[in-house]
Coordinates of C-alpha atoms in Angstrom, one line a residue:
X1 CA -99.0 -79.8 -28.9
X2 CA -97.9 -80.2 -32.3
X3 CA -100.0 -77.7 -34.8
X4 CA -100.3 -78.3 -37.9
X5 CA -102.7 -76.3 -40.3
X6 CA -103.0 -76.0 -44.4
X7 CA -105.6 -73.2 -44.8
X8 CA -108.7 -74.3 -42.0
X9 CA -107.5 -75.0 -38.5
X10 CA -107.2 -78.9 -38.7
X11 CA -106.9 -80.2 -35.1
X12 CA -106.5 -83.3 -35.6
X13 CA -104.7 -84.6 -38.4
X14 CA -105.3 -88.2 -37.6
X15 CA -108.8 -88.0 -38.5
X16 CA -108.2 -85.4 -41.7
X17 CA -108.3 -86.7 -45.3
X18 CA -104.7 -86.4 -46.9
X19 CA -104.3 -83.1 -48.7
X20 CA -104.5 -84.1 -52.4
X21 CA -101.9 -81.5 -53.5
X22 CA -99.5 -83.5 -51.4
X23 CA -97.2 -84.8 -53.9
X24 CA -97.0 -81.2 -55.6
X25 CA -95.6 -80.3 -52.5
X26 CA -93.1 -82.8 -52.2
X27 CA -92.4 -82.4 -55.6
X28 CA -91.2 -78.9 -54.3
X29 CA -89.2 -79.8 -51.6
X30 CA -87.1 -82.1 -54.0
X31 CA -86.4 -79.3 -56.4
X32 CA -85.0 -77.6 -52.9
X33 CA -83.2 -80.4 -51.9
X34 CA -81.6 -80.8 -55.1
X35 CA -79.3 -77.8 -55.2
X36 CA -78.5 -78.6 -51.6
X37 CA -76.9 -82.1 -52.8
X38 CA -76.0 -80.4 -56.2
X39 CA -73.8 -77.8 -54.5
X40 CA -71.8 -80.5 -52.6
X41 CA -69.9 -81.6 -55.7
X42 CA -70.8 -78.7 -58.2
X43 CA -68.5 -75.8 -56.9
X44 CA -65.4 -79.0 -57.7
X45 CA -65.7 -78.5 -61.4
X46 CA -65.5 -74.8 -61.6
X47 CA -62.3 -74.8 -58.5
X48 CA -59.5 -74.7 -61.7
X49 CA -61.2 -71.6 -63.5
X50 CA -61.8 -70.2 -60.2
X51 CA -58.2 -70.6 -59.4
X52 CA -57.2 -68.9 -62.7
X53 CA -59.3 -66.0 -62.7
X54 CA -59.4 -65.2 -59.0
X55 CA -56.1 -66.1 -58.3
X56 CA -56.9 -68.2 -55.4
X57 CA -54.8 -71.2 -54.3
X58 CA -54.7 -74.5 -53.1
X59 CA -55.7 -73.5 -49.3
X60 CA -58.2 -70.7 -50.9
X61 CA -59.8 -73.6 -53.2
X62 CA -60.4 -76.1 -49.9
X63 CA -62.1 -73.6 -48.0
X64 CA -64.0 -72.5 -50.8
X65 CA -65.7 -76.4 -50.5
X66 CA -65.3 -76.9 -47.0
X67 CA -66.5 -73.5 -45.6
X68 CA -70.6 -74.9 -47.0
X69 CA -69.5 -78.7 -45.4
X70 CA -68.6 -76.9 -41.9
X71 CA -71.7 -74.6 -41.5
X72 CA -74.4 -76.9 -43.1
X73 CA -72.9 -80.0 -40.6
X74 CA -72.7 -77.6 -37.7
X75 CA -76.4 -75.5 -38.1
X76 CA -78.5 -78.6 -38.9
X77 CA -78.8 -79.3 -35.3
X78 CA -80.0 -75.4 -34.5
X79 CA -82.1 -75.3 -37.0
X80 CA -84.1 -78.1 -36.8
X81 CA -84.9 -77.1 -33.1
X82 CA -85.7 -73.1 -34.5
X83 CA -88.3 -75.0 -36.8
X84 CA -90.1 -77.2 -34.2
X85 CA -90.5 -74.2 -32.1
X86 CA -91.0 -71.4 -34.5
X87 CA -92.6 -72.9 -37.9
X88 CA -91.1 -75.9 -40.0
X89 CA -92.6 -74.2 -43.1
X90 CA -91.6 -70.3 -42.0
X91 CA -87.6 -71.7 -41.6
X92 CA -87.7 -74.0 -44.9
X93 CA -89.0 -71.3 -46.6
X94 CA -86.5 -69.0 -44.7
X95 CA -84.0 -71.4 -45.8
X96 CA -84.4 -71.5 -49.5
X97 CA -84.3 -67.3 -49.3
X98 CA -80.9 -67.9 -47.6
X99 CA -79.5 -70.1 -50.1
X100 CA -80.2 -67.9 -52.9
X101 CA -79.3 -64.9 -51.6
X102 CA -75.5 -67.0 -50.9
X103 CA -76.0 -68.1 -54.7
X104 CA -76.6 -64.8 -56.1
X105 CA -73.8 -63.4 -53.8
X106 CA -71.1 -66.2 -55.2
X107 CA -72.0 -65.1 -58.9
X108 CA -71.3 -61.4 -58.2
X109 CA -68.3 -61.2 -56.3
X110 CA -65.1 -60.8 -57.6
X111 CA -62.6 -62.6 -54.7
X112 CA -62.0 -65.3 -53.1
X113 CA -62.6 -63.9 -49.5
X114 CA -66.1 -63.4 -50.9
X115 CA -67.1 -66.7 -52.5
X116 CA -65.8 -68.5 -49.1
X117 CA -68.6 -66.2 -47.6
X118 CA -71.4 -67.1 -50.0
X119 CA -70.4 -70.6 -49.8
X120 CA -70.8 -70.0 -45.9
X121 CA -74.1 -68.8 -46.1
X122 CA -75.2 -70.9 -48.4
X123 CA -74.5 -73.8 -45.7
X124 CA -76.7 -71.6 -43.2
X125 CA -79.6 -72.4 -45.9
X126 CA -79.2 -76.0 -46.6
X127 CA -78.5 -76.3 -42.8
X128 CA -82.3 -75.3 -42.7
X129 CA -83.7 -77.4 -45.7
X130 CA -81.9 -80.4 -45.1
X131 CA -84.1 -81.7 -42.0
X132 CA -86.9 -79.4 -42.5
X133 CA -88.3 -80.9 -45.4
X134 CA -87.8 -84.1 -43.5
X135 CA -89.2 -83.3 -41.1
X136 CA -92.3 -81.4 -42.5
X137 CA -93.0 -85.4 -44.6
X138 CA -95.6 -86.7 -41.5
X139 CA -97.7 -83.3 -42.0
X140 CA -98.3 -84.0 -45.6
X141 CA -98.5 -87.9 -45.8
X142 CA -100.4 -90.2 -43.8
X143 CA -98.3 -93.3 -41.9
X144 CA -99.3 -95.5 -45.5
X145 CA -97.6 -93.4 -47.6
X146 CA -95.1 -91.9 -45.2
X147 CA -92.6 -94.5 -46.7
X148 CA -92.7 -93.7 -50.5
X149 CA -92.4 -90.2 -49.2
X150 CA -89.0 -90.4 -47.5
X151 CA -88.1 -93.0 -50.5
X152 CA -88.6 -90.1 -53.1
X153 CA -86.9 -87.8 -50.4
X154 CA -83.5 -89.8 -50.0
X155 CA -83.3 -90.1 -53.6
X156 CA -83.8 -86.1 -54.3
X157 CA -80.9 -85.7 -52.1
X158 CA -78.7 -88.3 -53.8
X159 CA -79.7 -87.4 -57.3
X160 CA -77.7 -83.8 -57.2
X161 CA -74.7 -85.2 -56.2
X162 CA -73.5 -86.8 -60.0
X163 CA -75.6 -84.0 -61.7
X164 CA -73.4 -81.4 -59.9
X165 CA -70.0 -82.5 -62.3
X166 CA -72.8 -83.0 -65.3
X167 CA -74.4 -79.7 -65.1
X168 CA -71.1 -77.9 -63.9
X169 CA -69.4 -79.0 -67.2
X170 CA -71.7 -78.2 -69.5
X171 CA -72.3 -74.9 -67.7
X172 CA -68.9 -73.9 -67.7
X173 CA -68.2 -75.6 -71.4
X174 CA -70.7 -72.1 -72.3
X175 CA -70.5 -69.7 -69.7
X176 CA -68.0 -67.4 -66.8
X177 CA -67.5 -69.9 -63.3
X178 CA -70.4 -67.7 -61.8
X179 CA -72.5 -69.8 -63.3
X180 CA -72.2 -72.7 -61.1
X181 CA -74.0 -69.8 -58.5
X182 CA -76.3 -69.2 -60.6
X183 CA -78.1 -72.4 -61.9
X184 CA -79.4 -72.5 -58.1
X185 CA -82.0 -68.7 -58.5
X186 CA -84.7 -70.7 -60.7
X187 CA -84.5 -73.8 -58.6
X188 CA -85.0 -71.9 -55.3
X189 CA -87.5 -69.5 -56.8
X190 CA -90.0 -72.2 -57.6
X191 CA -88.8 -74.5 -54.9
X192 CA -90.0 -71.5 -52.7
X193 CA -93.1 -70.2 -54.6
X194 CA -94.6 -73.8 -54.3
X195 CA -93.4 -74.6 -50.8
X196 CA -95.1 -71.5 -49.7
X197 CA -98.3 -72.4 -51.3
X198 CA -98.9 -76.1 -50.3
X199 CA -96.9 -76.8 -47.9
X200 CA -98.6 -77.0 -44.4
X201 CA -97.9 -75.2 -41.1
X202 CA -96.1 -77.1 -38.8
X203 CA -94.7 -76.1 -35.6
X204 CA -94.7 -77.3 -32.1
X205 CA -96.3 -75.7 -29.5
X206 CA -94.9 -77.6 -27.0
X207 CA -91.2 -78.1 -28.1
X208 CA -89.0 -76.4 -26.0
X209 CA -87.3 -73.1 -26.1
X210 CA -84.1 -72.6 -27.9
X211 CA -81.0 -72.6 -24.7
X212 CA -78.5 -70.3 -26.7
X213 CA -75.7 -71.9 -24.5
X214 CA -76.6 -75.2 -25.8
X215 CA -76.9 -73.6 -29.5
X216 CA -73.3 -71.8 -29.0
X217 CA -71.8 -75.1 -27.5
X218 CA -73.7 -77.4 -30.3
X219 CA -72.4 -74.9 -33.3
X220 CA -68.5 -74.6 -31.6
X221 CA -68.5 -78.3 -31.1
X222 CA -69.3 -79.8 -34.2
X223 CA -67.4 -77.0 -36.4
X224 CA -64.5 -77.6 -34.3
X225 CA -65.3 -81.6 -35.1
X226 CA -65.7 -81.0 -38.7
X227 CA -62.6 -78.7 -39.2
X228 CA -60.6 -81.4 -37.0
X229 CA -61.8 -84.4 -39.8
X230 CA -61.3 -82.0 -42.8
X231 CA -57.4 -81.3 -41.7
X232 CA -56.3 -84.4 -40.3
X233 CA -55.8 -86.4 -43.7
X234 CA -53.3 -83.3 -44.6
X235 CA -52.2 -82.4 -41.0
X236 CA -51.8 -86.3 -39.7
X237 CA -53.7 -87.8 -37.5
X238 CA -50.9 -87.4 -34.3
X239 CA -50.3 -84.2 -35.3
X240 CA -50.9 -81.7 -31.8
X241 CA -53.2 -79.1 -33.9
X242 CA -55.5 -81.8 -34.5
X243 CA -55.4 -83.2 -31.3
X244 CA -56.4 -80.3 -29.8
X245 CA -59.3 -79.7 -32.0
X246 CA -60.6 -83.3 -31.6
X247 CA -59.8 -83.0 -27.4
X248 CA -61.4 -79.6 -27.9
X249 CA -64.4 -80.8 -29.8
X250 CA -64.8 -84.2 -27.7
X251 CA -65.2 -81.5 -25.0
X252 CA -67.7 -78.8 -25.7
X253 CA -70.0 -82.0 -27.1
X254 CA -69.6 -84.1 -24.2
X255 CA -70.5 -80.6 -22.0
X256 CA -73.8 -80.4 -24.1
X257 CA -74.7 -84.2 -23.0
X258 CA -74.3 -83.5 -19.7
X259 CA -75.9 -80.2 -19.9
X260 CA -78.9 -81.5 -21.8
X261 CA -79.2 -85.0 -19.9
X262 CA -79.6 -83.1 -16.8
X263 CA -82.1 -80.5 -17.6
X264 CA -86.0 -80.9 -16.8
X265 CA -86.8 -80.0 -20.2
X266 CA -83.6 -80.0 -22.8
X267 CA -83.5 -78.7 -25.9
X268 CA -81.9 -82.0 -27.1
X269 CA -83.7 -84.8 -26.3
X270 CA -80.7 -87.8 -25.8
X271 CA -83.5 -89.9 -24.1
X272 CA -84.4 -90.7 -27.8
X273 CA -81.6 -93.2 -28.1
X274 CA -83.0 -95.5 -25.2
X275 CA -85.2 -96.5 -27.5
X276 CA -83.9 -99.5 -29.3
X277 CA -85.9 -98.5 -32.5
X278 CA -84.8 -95.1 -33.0
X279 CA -81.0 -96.1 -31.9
X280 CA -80.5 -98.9 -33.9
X281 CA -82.5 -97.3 -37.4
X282 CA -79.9 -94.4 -36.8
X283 CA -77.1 -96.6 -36.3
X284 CA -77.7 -98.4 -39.8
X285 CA -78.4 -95.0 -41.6
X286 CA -74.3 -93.9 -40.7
X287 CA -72.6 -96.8 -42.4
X288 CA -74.9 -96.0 -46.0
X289 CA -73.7 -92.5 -45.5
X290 CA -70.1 -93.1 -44.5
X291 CA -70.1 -95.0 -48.2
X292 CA -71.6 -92.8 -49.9
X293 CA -68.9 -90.4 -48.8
X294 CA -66.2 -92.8 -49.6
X295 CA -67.1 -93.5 -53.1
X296 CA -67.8 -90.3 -54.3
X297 CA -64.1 -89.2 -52.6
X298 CA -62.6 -92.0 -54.8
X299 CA -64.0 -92.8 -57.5
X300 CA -64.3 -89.3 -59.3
X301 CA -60.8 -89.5 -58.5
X302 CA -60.5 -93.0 -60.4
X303 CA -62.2 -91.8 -63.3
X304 CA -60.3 -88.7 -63.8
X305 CA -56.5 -89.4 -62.7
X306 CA -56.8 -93.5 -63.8
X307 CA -59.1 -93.4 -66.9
X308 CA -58.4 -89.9 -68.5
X309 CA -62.4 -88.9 -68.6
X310 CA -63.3 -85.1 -67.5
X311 CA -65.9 -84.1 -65.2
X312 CA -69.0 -83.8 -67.3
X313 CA -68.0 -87.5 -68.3
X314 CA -67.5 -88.4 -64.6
X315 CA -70.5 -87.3 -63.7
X316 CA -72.2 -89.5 -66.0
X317 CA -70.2 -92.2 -65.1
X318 CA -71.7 -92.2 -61.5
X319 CA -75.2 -92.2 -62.7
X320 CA -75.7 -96.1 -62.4
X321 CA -75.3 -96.0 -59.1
X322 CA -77.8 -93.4 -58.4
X323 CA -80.1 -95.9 -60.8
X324 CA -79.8 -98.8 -58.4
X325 CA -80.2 -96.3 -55.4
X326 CA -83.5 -94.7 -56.8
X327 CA -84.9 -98.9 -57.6
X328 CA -84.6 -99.7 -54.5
X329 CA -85.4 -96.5 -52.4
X330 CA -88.7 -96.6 -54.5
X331 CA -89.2 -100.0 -53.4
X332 CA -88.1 -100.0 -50.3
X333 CA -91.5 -98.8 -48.5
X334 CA -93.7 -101.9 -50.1
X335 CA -90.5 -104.3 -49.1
X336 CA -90.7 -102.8 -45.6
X337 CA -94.6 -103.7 -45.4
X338 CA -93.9 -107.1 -46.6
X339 CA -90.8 -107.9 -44.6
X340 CA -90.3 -105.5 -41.8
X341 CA -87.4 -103.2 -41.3
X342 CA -85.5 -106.3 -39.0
X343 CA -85.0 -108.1 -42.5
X344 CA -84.9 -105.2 -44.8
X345 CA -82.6 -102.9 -43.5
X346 CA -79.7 -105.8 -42.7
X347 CA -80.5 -107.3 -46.1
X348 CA -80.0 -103.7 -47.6
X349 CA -76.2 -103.4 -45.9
X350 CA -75.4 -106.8 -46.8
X351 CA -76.1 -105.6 -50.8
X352 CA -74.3 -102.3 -50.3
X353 CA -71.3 -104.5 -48.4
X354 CA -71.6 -106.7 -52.0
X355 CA -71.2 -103.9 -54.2
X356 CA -68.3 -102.2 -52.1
X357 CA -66.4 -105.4 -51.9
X358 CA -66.8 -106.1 -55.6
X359 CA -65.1 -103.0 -55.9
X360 CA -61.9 -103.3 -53.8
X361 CA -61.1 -106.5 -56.1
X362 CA -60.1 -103.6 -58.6
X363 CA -57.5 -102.7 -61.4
X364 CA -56.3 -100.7 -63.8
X365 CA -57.3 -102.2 -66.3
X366 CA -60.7 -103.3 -65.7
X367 CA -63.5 -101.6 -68.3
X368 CA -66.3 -99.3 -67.0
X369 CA -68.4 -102.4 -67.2
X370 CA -67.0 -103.6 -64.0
X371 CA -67.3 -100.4 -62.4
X372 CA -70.8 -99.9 -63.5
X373 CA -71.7 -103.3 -62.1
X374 CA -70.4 -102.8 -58.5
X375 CA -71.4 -98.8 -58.9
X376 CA -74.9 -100.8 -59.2
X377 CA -74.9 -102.6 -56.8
X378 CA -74.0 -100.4 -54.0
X379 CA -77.0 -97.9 -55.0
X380 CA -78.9 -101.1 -54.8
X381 CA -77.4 -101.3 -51.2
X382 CA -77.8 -97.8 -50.2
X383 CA -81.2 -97.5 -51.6
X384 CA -82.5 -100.7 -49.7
X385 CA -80.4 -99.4 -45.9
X386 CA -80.4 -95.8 -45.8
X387 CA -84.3 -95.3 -46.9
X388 CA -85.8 -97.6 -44.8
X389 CA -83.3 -96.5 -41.9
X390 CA -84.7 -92.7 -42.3
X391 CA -88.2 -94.1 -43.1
X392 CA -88.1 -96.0 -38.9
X393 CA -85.9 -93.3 -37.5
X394 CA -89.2 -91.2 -38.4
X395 CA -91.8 -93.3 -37.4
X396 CA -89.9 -93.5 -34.1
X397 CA -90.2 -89.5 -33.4
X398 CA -93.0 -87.8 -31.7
X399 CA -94.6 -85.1 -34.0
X400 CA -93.1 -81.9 -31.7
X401 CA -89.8 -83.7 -31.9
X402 CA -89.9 -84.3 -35.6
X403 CA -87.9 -81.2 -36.3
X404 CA -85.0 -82.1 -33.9
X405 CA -84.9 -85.5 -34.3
X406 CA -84.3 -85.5 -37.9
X407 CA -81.6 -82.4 -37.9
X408 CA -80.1 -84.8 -35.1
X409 CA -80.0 -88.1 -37.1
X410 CA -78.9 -85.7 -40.4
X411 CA -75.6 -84.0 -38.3
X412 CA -74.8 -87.2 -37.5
X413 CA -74.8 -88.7 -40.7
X414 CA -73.0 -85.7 -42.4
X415 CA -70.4 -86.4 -39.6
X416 CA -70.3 -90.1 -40.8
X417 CA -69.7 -88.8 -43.7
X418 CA -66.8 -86.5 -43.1
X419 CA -65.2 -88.9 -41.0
X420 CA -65.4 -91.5 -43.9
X421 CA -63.9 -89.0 -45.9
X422 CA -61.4 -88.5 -43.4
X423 CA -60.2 -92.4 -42.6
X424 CA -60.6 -93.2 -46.5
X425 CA -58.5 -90.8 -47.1
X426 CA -56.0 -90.8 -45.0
X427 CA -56.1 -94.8 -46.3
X428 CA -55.7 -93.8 -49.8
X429 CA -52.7 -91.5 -49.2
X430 CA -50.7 -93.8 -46.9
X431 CA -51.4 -96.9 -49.7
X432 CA -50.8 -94.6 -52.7
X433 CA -47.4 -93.4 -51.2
X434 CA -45.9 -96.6 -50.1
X435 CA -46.7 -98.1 -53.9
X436 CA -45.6 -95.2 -56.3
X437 CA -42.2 -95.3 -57.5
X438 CA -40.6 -92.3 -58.0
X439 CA -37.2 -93.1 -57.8
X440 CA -34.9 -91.5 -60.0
X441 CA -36.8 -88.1 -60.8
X442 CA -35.8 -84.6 -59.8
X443 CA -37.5 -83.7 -56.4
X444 CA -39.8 -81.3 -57.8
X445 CA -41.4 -84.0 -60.3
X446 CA -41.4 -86.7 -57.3
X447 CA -43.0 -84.3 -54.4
X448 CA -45.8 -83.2 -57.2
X449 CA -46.3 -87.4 -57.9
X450 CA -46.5 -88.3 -54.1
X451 CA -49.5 -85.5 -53.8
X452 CA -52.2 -87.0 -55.7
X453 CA -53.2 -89.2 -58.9
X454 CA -54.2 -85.7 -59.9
X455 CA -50.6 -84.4 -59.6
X456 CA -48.5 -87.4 -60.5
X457 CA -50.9 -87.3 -64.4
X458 CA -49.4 -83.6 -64.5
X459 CA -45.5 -84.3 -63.7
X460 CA -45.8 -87.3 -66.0
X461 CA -47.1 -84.9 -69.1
X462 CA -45.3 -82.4 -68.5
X463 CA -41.9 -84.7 -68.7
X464 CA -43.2 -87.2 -71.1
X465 CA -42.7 -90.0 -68.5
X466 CA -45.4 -92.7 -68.8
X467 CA -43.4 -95.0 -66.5
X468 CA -44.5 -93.0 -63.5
X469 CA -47.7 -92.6 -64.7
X470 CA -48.4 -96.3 -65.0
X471 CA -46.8 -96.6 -61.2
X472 CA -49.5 -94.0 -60.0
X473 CA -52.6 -95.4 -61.3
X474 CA -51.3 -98.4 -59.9
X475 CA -50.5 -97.2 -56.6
X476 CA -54.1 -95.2 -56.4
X477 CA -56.3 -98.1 -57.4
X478 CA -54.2 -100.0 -54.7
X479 CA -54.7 -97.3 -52.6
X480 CA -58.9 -97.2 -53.5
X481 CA -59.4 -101.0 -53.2
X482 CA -58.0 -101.0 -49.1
X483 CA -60.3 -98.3 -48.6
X484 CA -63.4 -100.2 -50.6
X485 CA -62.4 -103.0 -48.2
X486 CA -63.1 -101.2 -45.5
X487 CA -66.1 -100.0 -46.2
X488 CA -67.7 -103.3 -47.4
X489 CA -66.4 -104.9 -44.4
X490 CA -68.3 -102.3 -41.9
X491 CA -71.5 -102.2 -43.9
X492 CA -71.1 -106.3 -43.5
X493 CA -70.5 -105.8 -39.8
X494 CA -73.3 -103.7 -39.5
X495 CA -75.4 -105.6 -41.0
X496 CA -75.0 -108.2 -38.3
X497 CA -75.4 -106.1 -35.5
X498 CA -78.8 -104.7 -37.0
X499 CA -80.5 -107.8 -37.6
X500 CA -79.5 -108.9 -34.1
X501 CA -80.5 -105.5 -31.9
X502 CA -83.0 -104.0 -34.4
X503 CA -86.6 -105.0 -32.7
X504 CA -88.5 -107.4 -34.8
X505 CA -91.6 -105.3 -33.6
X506 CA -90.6 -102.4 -35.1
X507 CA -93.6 -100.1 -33.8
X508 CA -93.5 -96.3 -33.4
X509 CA -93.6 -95.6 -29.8
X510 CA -92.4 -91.9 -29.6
X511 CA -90.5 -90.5 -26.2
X512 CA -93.1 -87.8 -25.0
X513 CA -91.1 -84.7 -24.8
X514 CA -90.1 -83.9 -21.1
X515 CA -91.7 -81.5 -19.1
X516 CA -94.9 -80.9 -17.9
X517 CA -97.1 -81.2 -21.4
X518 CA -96.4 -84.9 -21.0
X519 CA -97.4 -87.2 -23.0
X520 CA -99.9 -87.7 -25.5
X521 CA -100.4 -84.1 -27.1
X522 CA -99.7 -85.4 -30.9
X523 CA -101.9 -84.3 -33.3
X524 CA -100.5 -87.1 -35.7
X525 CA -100.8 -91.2 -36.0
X526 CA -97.5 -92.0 -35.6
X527 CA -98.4 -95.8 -35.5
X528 CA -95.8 -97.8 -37.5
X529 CA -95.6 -101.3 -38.8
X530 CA -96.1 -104.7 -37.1
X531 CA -94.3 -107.3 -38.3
X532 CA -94.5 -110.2 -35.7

């Protein structure tokens, strides 16, 4: 049975009047999710005085951002289970304590061994507040409201993502790299004094017991998944280390299938996919974030190595397409009720495929008023898929699954996103080397040029050659429209194949959690939308 209590013992929520501090709470839980998103990009703009001052290079700087991306991808799973079973509140709350005790540990070391261990356990915290505070949304709004909810929750964990460069250049314009720790402590201190207040108590009486084997295999498989997409851009994709980590990871996950599939009451409930509902809703929620990934992986990169602007002005350079993103996530729930996810979702990843193929028709020499055009779009795109996505993926879960069901549609989309990462990349780096021209300069100055845009506007100042410049940005917005390409083609593609398998009823009829509570024991109305 799913229990869920604010002060009195409500037993059934259904029939209980919304709690009217309800948007003070989720006000919370968006000031928590905000350093999560924030630290994704933040720790980026402090890497070069982090290098200086601690000494630490290039391999030292990529696991100082990757060491948060592998734990936070790897726990979400874990803890969303912990919470169902134990207390969504307790872990969220446990979760914020972790991240600032990981924030106030990156401010106050001194090496790099020990900020790659406060990044780590900084990714244990957001591994807990990322689908907690998802997940925690039906205990605090009823089904009519449920929608503007997870609207206002998507775009809290977009909105950190450009403020991370903003905030982390004017931070560092003033103060020691530290700082970029820091600006998390009063952010997490009243994310936590307010969660702990209004939030409600939410756990799952009936959710099953955590299988450590399945936890071990679960963690081991998707770091090992993670590592594998992180390297292979660098590595190759045939080369035999990252073989074996993909064969390895393909391995331990496909062990925890069949482990889970098999057992009379599994701590991972796969039988949620047969439904078409929650399938295809987490299906169209990938290609958003496999996009998102992309264009933040290149077009920071545009803006800096192609256009000259720094990271504070890079930042602000992104914002228009977290403008279009919050217009249509804040609309998406009234759309939804007029429309039905079957036309609003498809129509969403048509827009976001728009926007993305706007963009691959590139150049250098377009203005920022292109950009911000096609930047707009796509929020409009992402906005208008992922939120509505999320928004049925939830109405689809039973209440003592809610937990688990939204770490498990989270992993998968912060694996989306890694692997979009990981194939734009690699797209990027083949384009950008077969079009730069470095013929004719000294080895050194060539092999720096092949590395990056990043590397090829260094060699080219420091030898006063604007030649090769010119060939790099050339060869990098090459490079960046394939990989646009790409992405607006899928998010087209996609949007086919949802508005053909998405069910036009798109009603919430939850799995009842195997075992012997059966069915039934929800103390929720998890009714969702007709739309004939």
């Amino acid at each position: 049975m799913d229990t869920t209590k604010h002060g009195p013992d409500r037993t059934n929520e259904a029939d209980a009047p919304p709690d009217p501090r309800r948007w003070w709470a989720l006000g919370a839980l968006v000031v928590g999710l905000l350093v999560v998103g924030l630290d994704t990009t933040i720790i980026n703009v402090a890497m070069p005085t982090m290098s200086d001052q601690l000494g630490a290079s290039t391999g030292d700087l990529q696991w100082i951002a990757d060491s948060y991306i592998v734990v936070f991808a790897a726990l979400m799973l874990p803890a969303g289970l912990i919470g169902d079973r134990y207390g969504r509140r307790l872990f969220l709350l446990v979760g914020l304590a972790i991240f600032a005790l990981g924030s106030v540990v990156g401010a106050l070391v001194g090496s790099v061994e020990g900020v790659i261990a406060a990044r780590a356990l900084m990714g244990i915290g957001g591994a807990f507040i990322m689908p907690l505070s998802l997940s925690i949304l039906p205990s605090l709004f009823p089904a009519a409201e449920r929608g503007k909810a997870v609207s206002v929750w998507a775009a809290s964990t977009a909105l950190g993502i450009p403020l991370g460069p903003i905030l982390g250049g004017l931070l560092l314009e003033h103060f020691w790299w530290g700082s970029v720790f820091l600006i998390n402590i009063p952010m997490v201190a009243l994310a936590l004094l307010v969660c702990g207040f209004l939030l409600p108590v939410s756990r799952s009486a009936s959710a099953p017991k955590v299988d450590i084997a399945v936890t071990v295999l679960v963690v081991a498989g998707l770091t090992t998944l993670i590592f594998a997409l992180i390297e292979a851009p660098e590595w190759g994709w045939a080369d035999a280390r990252v073989l074996v980590l993909f064969g390895a990871a393909a391995l331990l996950l496909v062990s925890v299938v069949v482990r889970e599939t098999r057992a009379r009451q599994p701590m991972i409930d796969f039988r949620l996919f047969r439904d078409r509902n929650f399938l295809w809703a987490t299906v169209a929620a990938l290609v958003p974030s496999f996009a998102i990934a992309g264009v933040l992986f290149l077009v920071p990169q545009r803006f800096q190595g192609v256009d000259g602007h720094n990271a504070f002005g890079t930042g602000l350079r992104l914002l228009p397409m977290l403008g279009g993103l919050f217009v249509t996530s804040l609309a998406g729930d009234k759309l939804v009720l007029r429309f039905g996810y079957k036309a609003v979702i498809p129509s969403g990843l048509l827009l976001l495929g728009g926007g993305l193929l706007m963009g691959s028709t590139g150049s250098t020499g377009d203005g920022y008023g292109w950009t911000a055009a096609w930047l707009v779009v796509t929020g409009l795109g992402i906005g208008l898929s992922l939120v509505p996505a999320m928004d049925a993926v939830m109405a689809n879960l039973p209440p003592e699954r809610s937990g688990m069901g939204s770490a498990l549609v989270q992993t998968l989309r912060q694996v989306s996103g890694a692997l979009g990462v990981a194939i734009l990349g690699s797209v990027l780096a083949s384009a950008y080397l077969d079009r730069i021209d470095t013929n004719g300069r000294p080895d050194e100055i060539a092999d720096t040029a092949r590395d990056s845009i990043g590397g090829a506007v260094k060699a080219a100042g420091r030898t006063g050659d604007p030649a090769l410049l010119d060939s790099a940005r050339d060869a990098f917005v090459h490079g960046m429209d394939l990989s646009l390409l790409i992405c607006g083609v899928a998010s087209v593609l996609m949007a086919v194949a949802v508005a053909i398998f998405l069910p036009r009823r798109t009603v919430a009829t939850p799995v009842p959690a195997p075992g012997p509570t059966g069915p039934g024991e929800s103390g929720h109305d998890r009714e969702g939308v007709l739309h004939p």
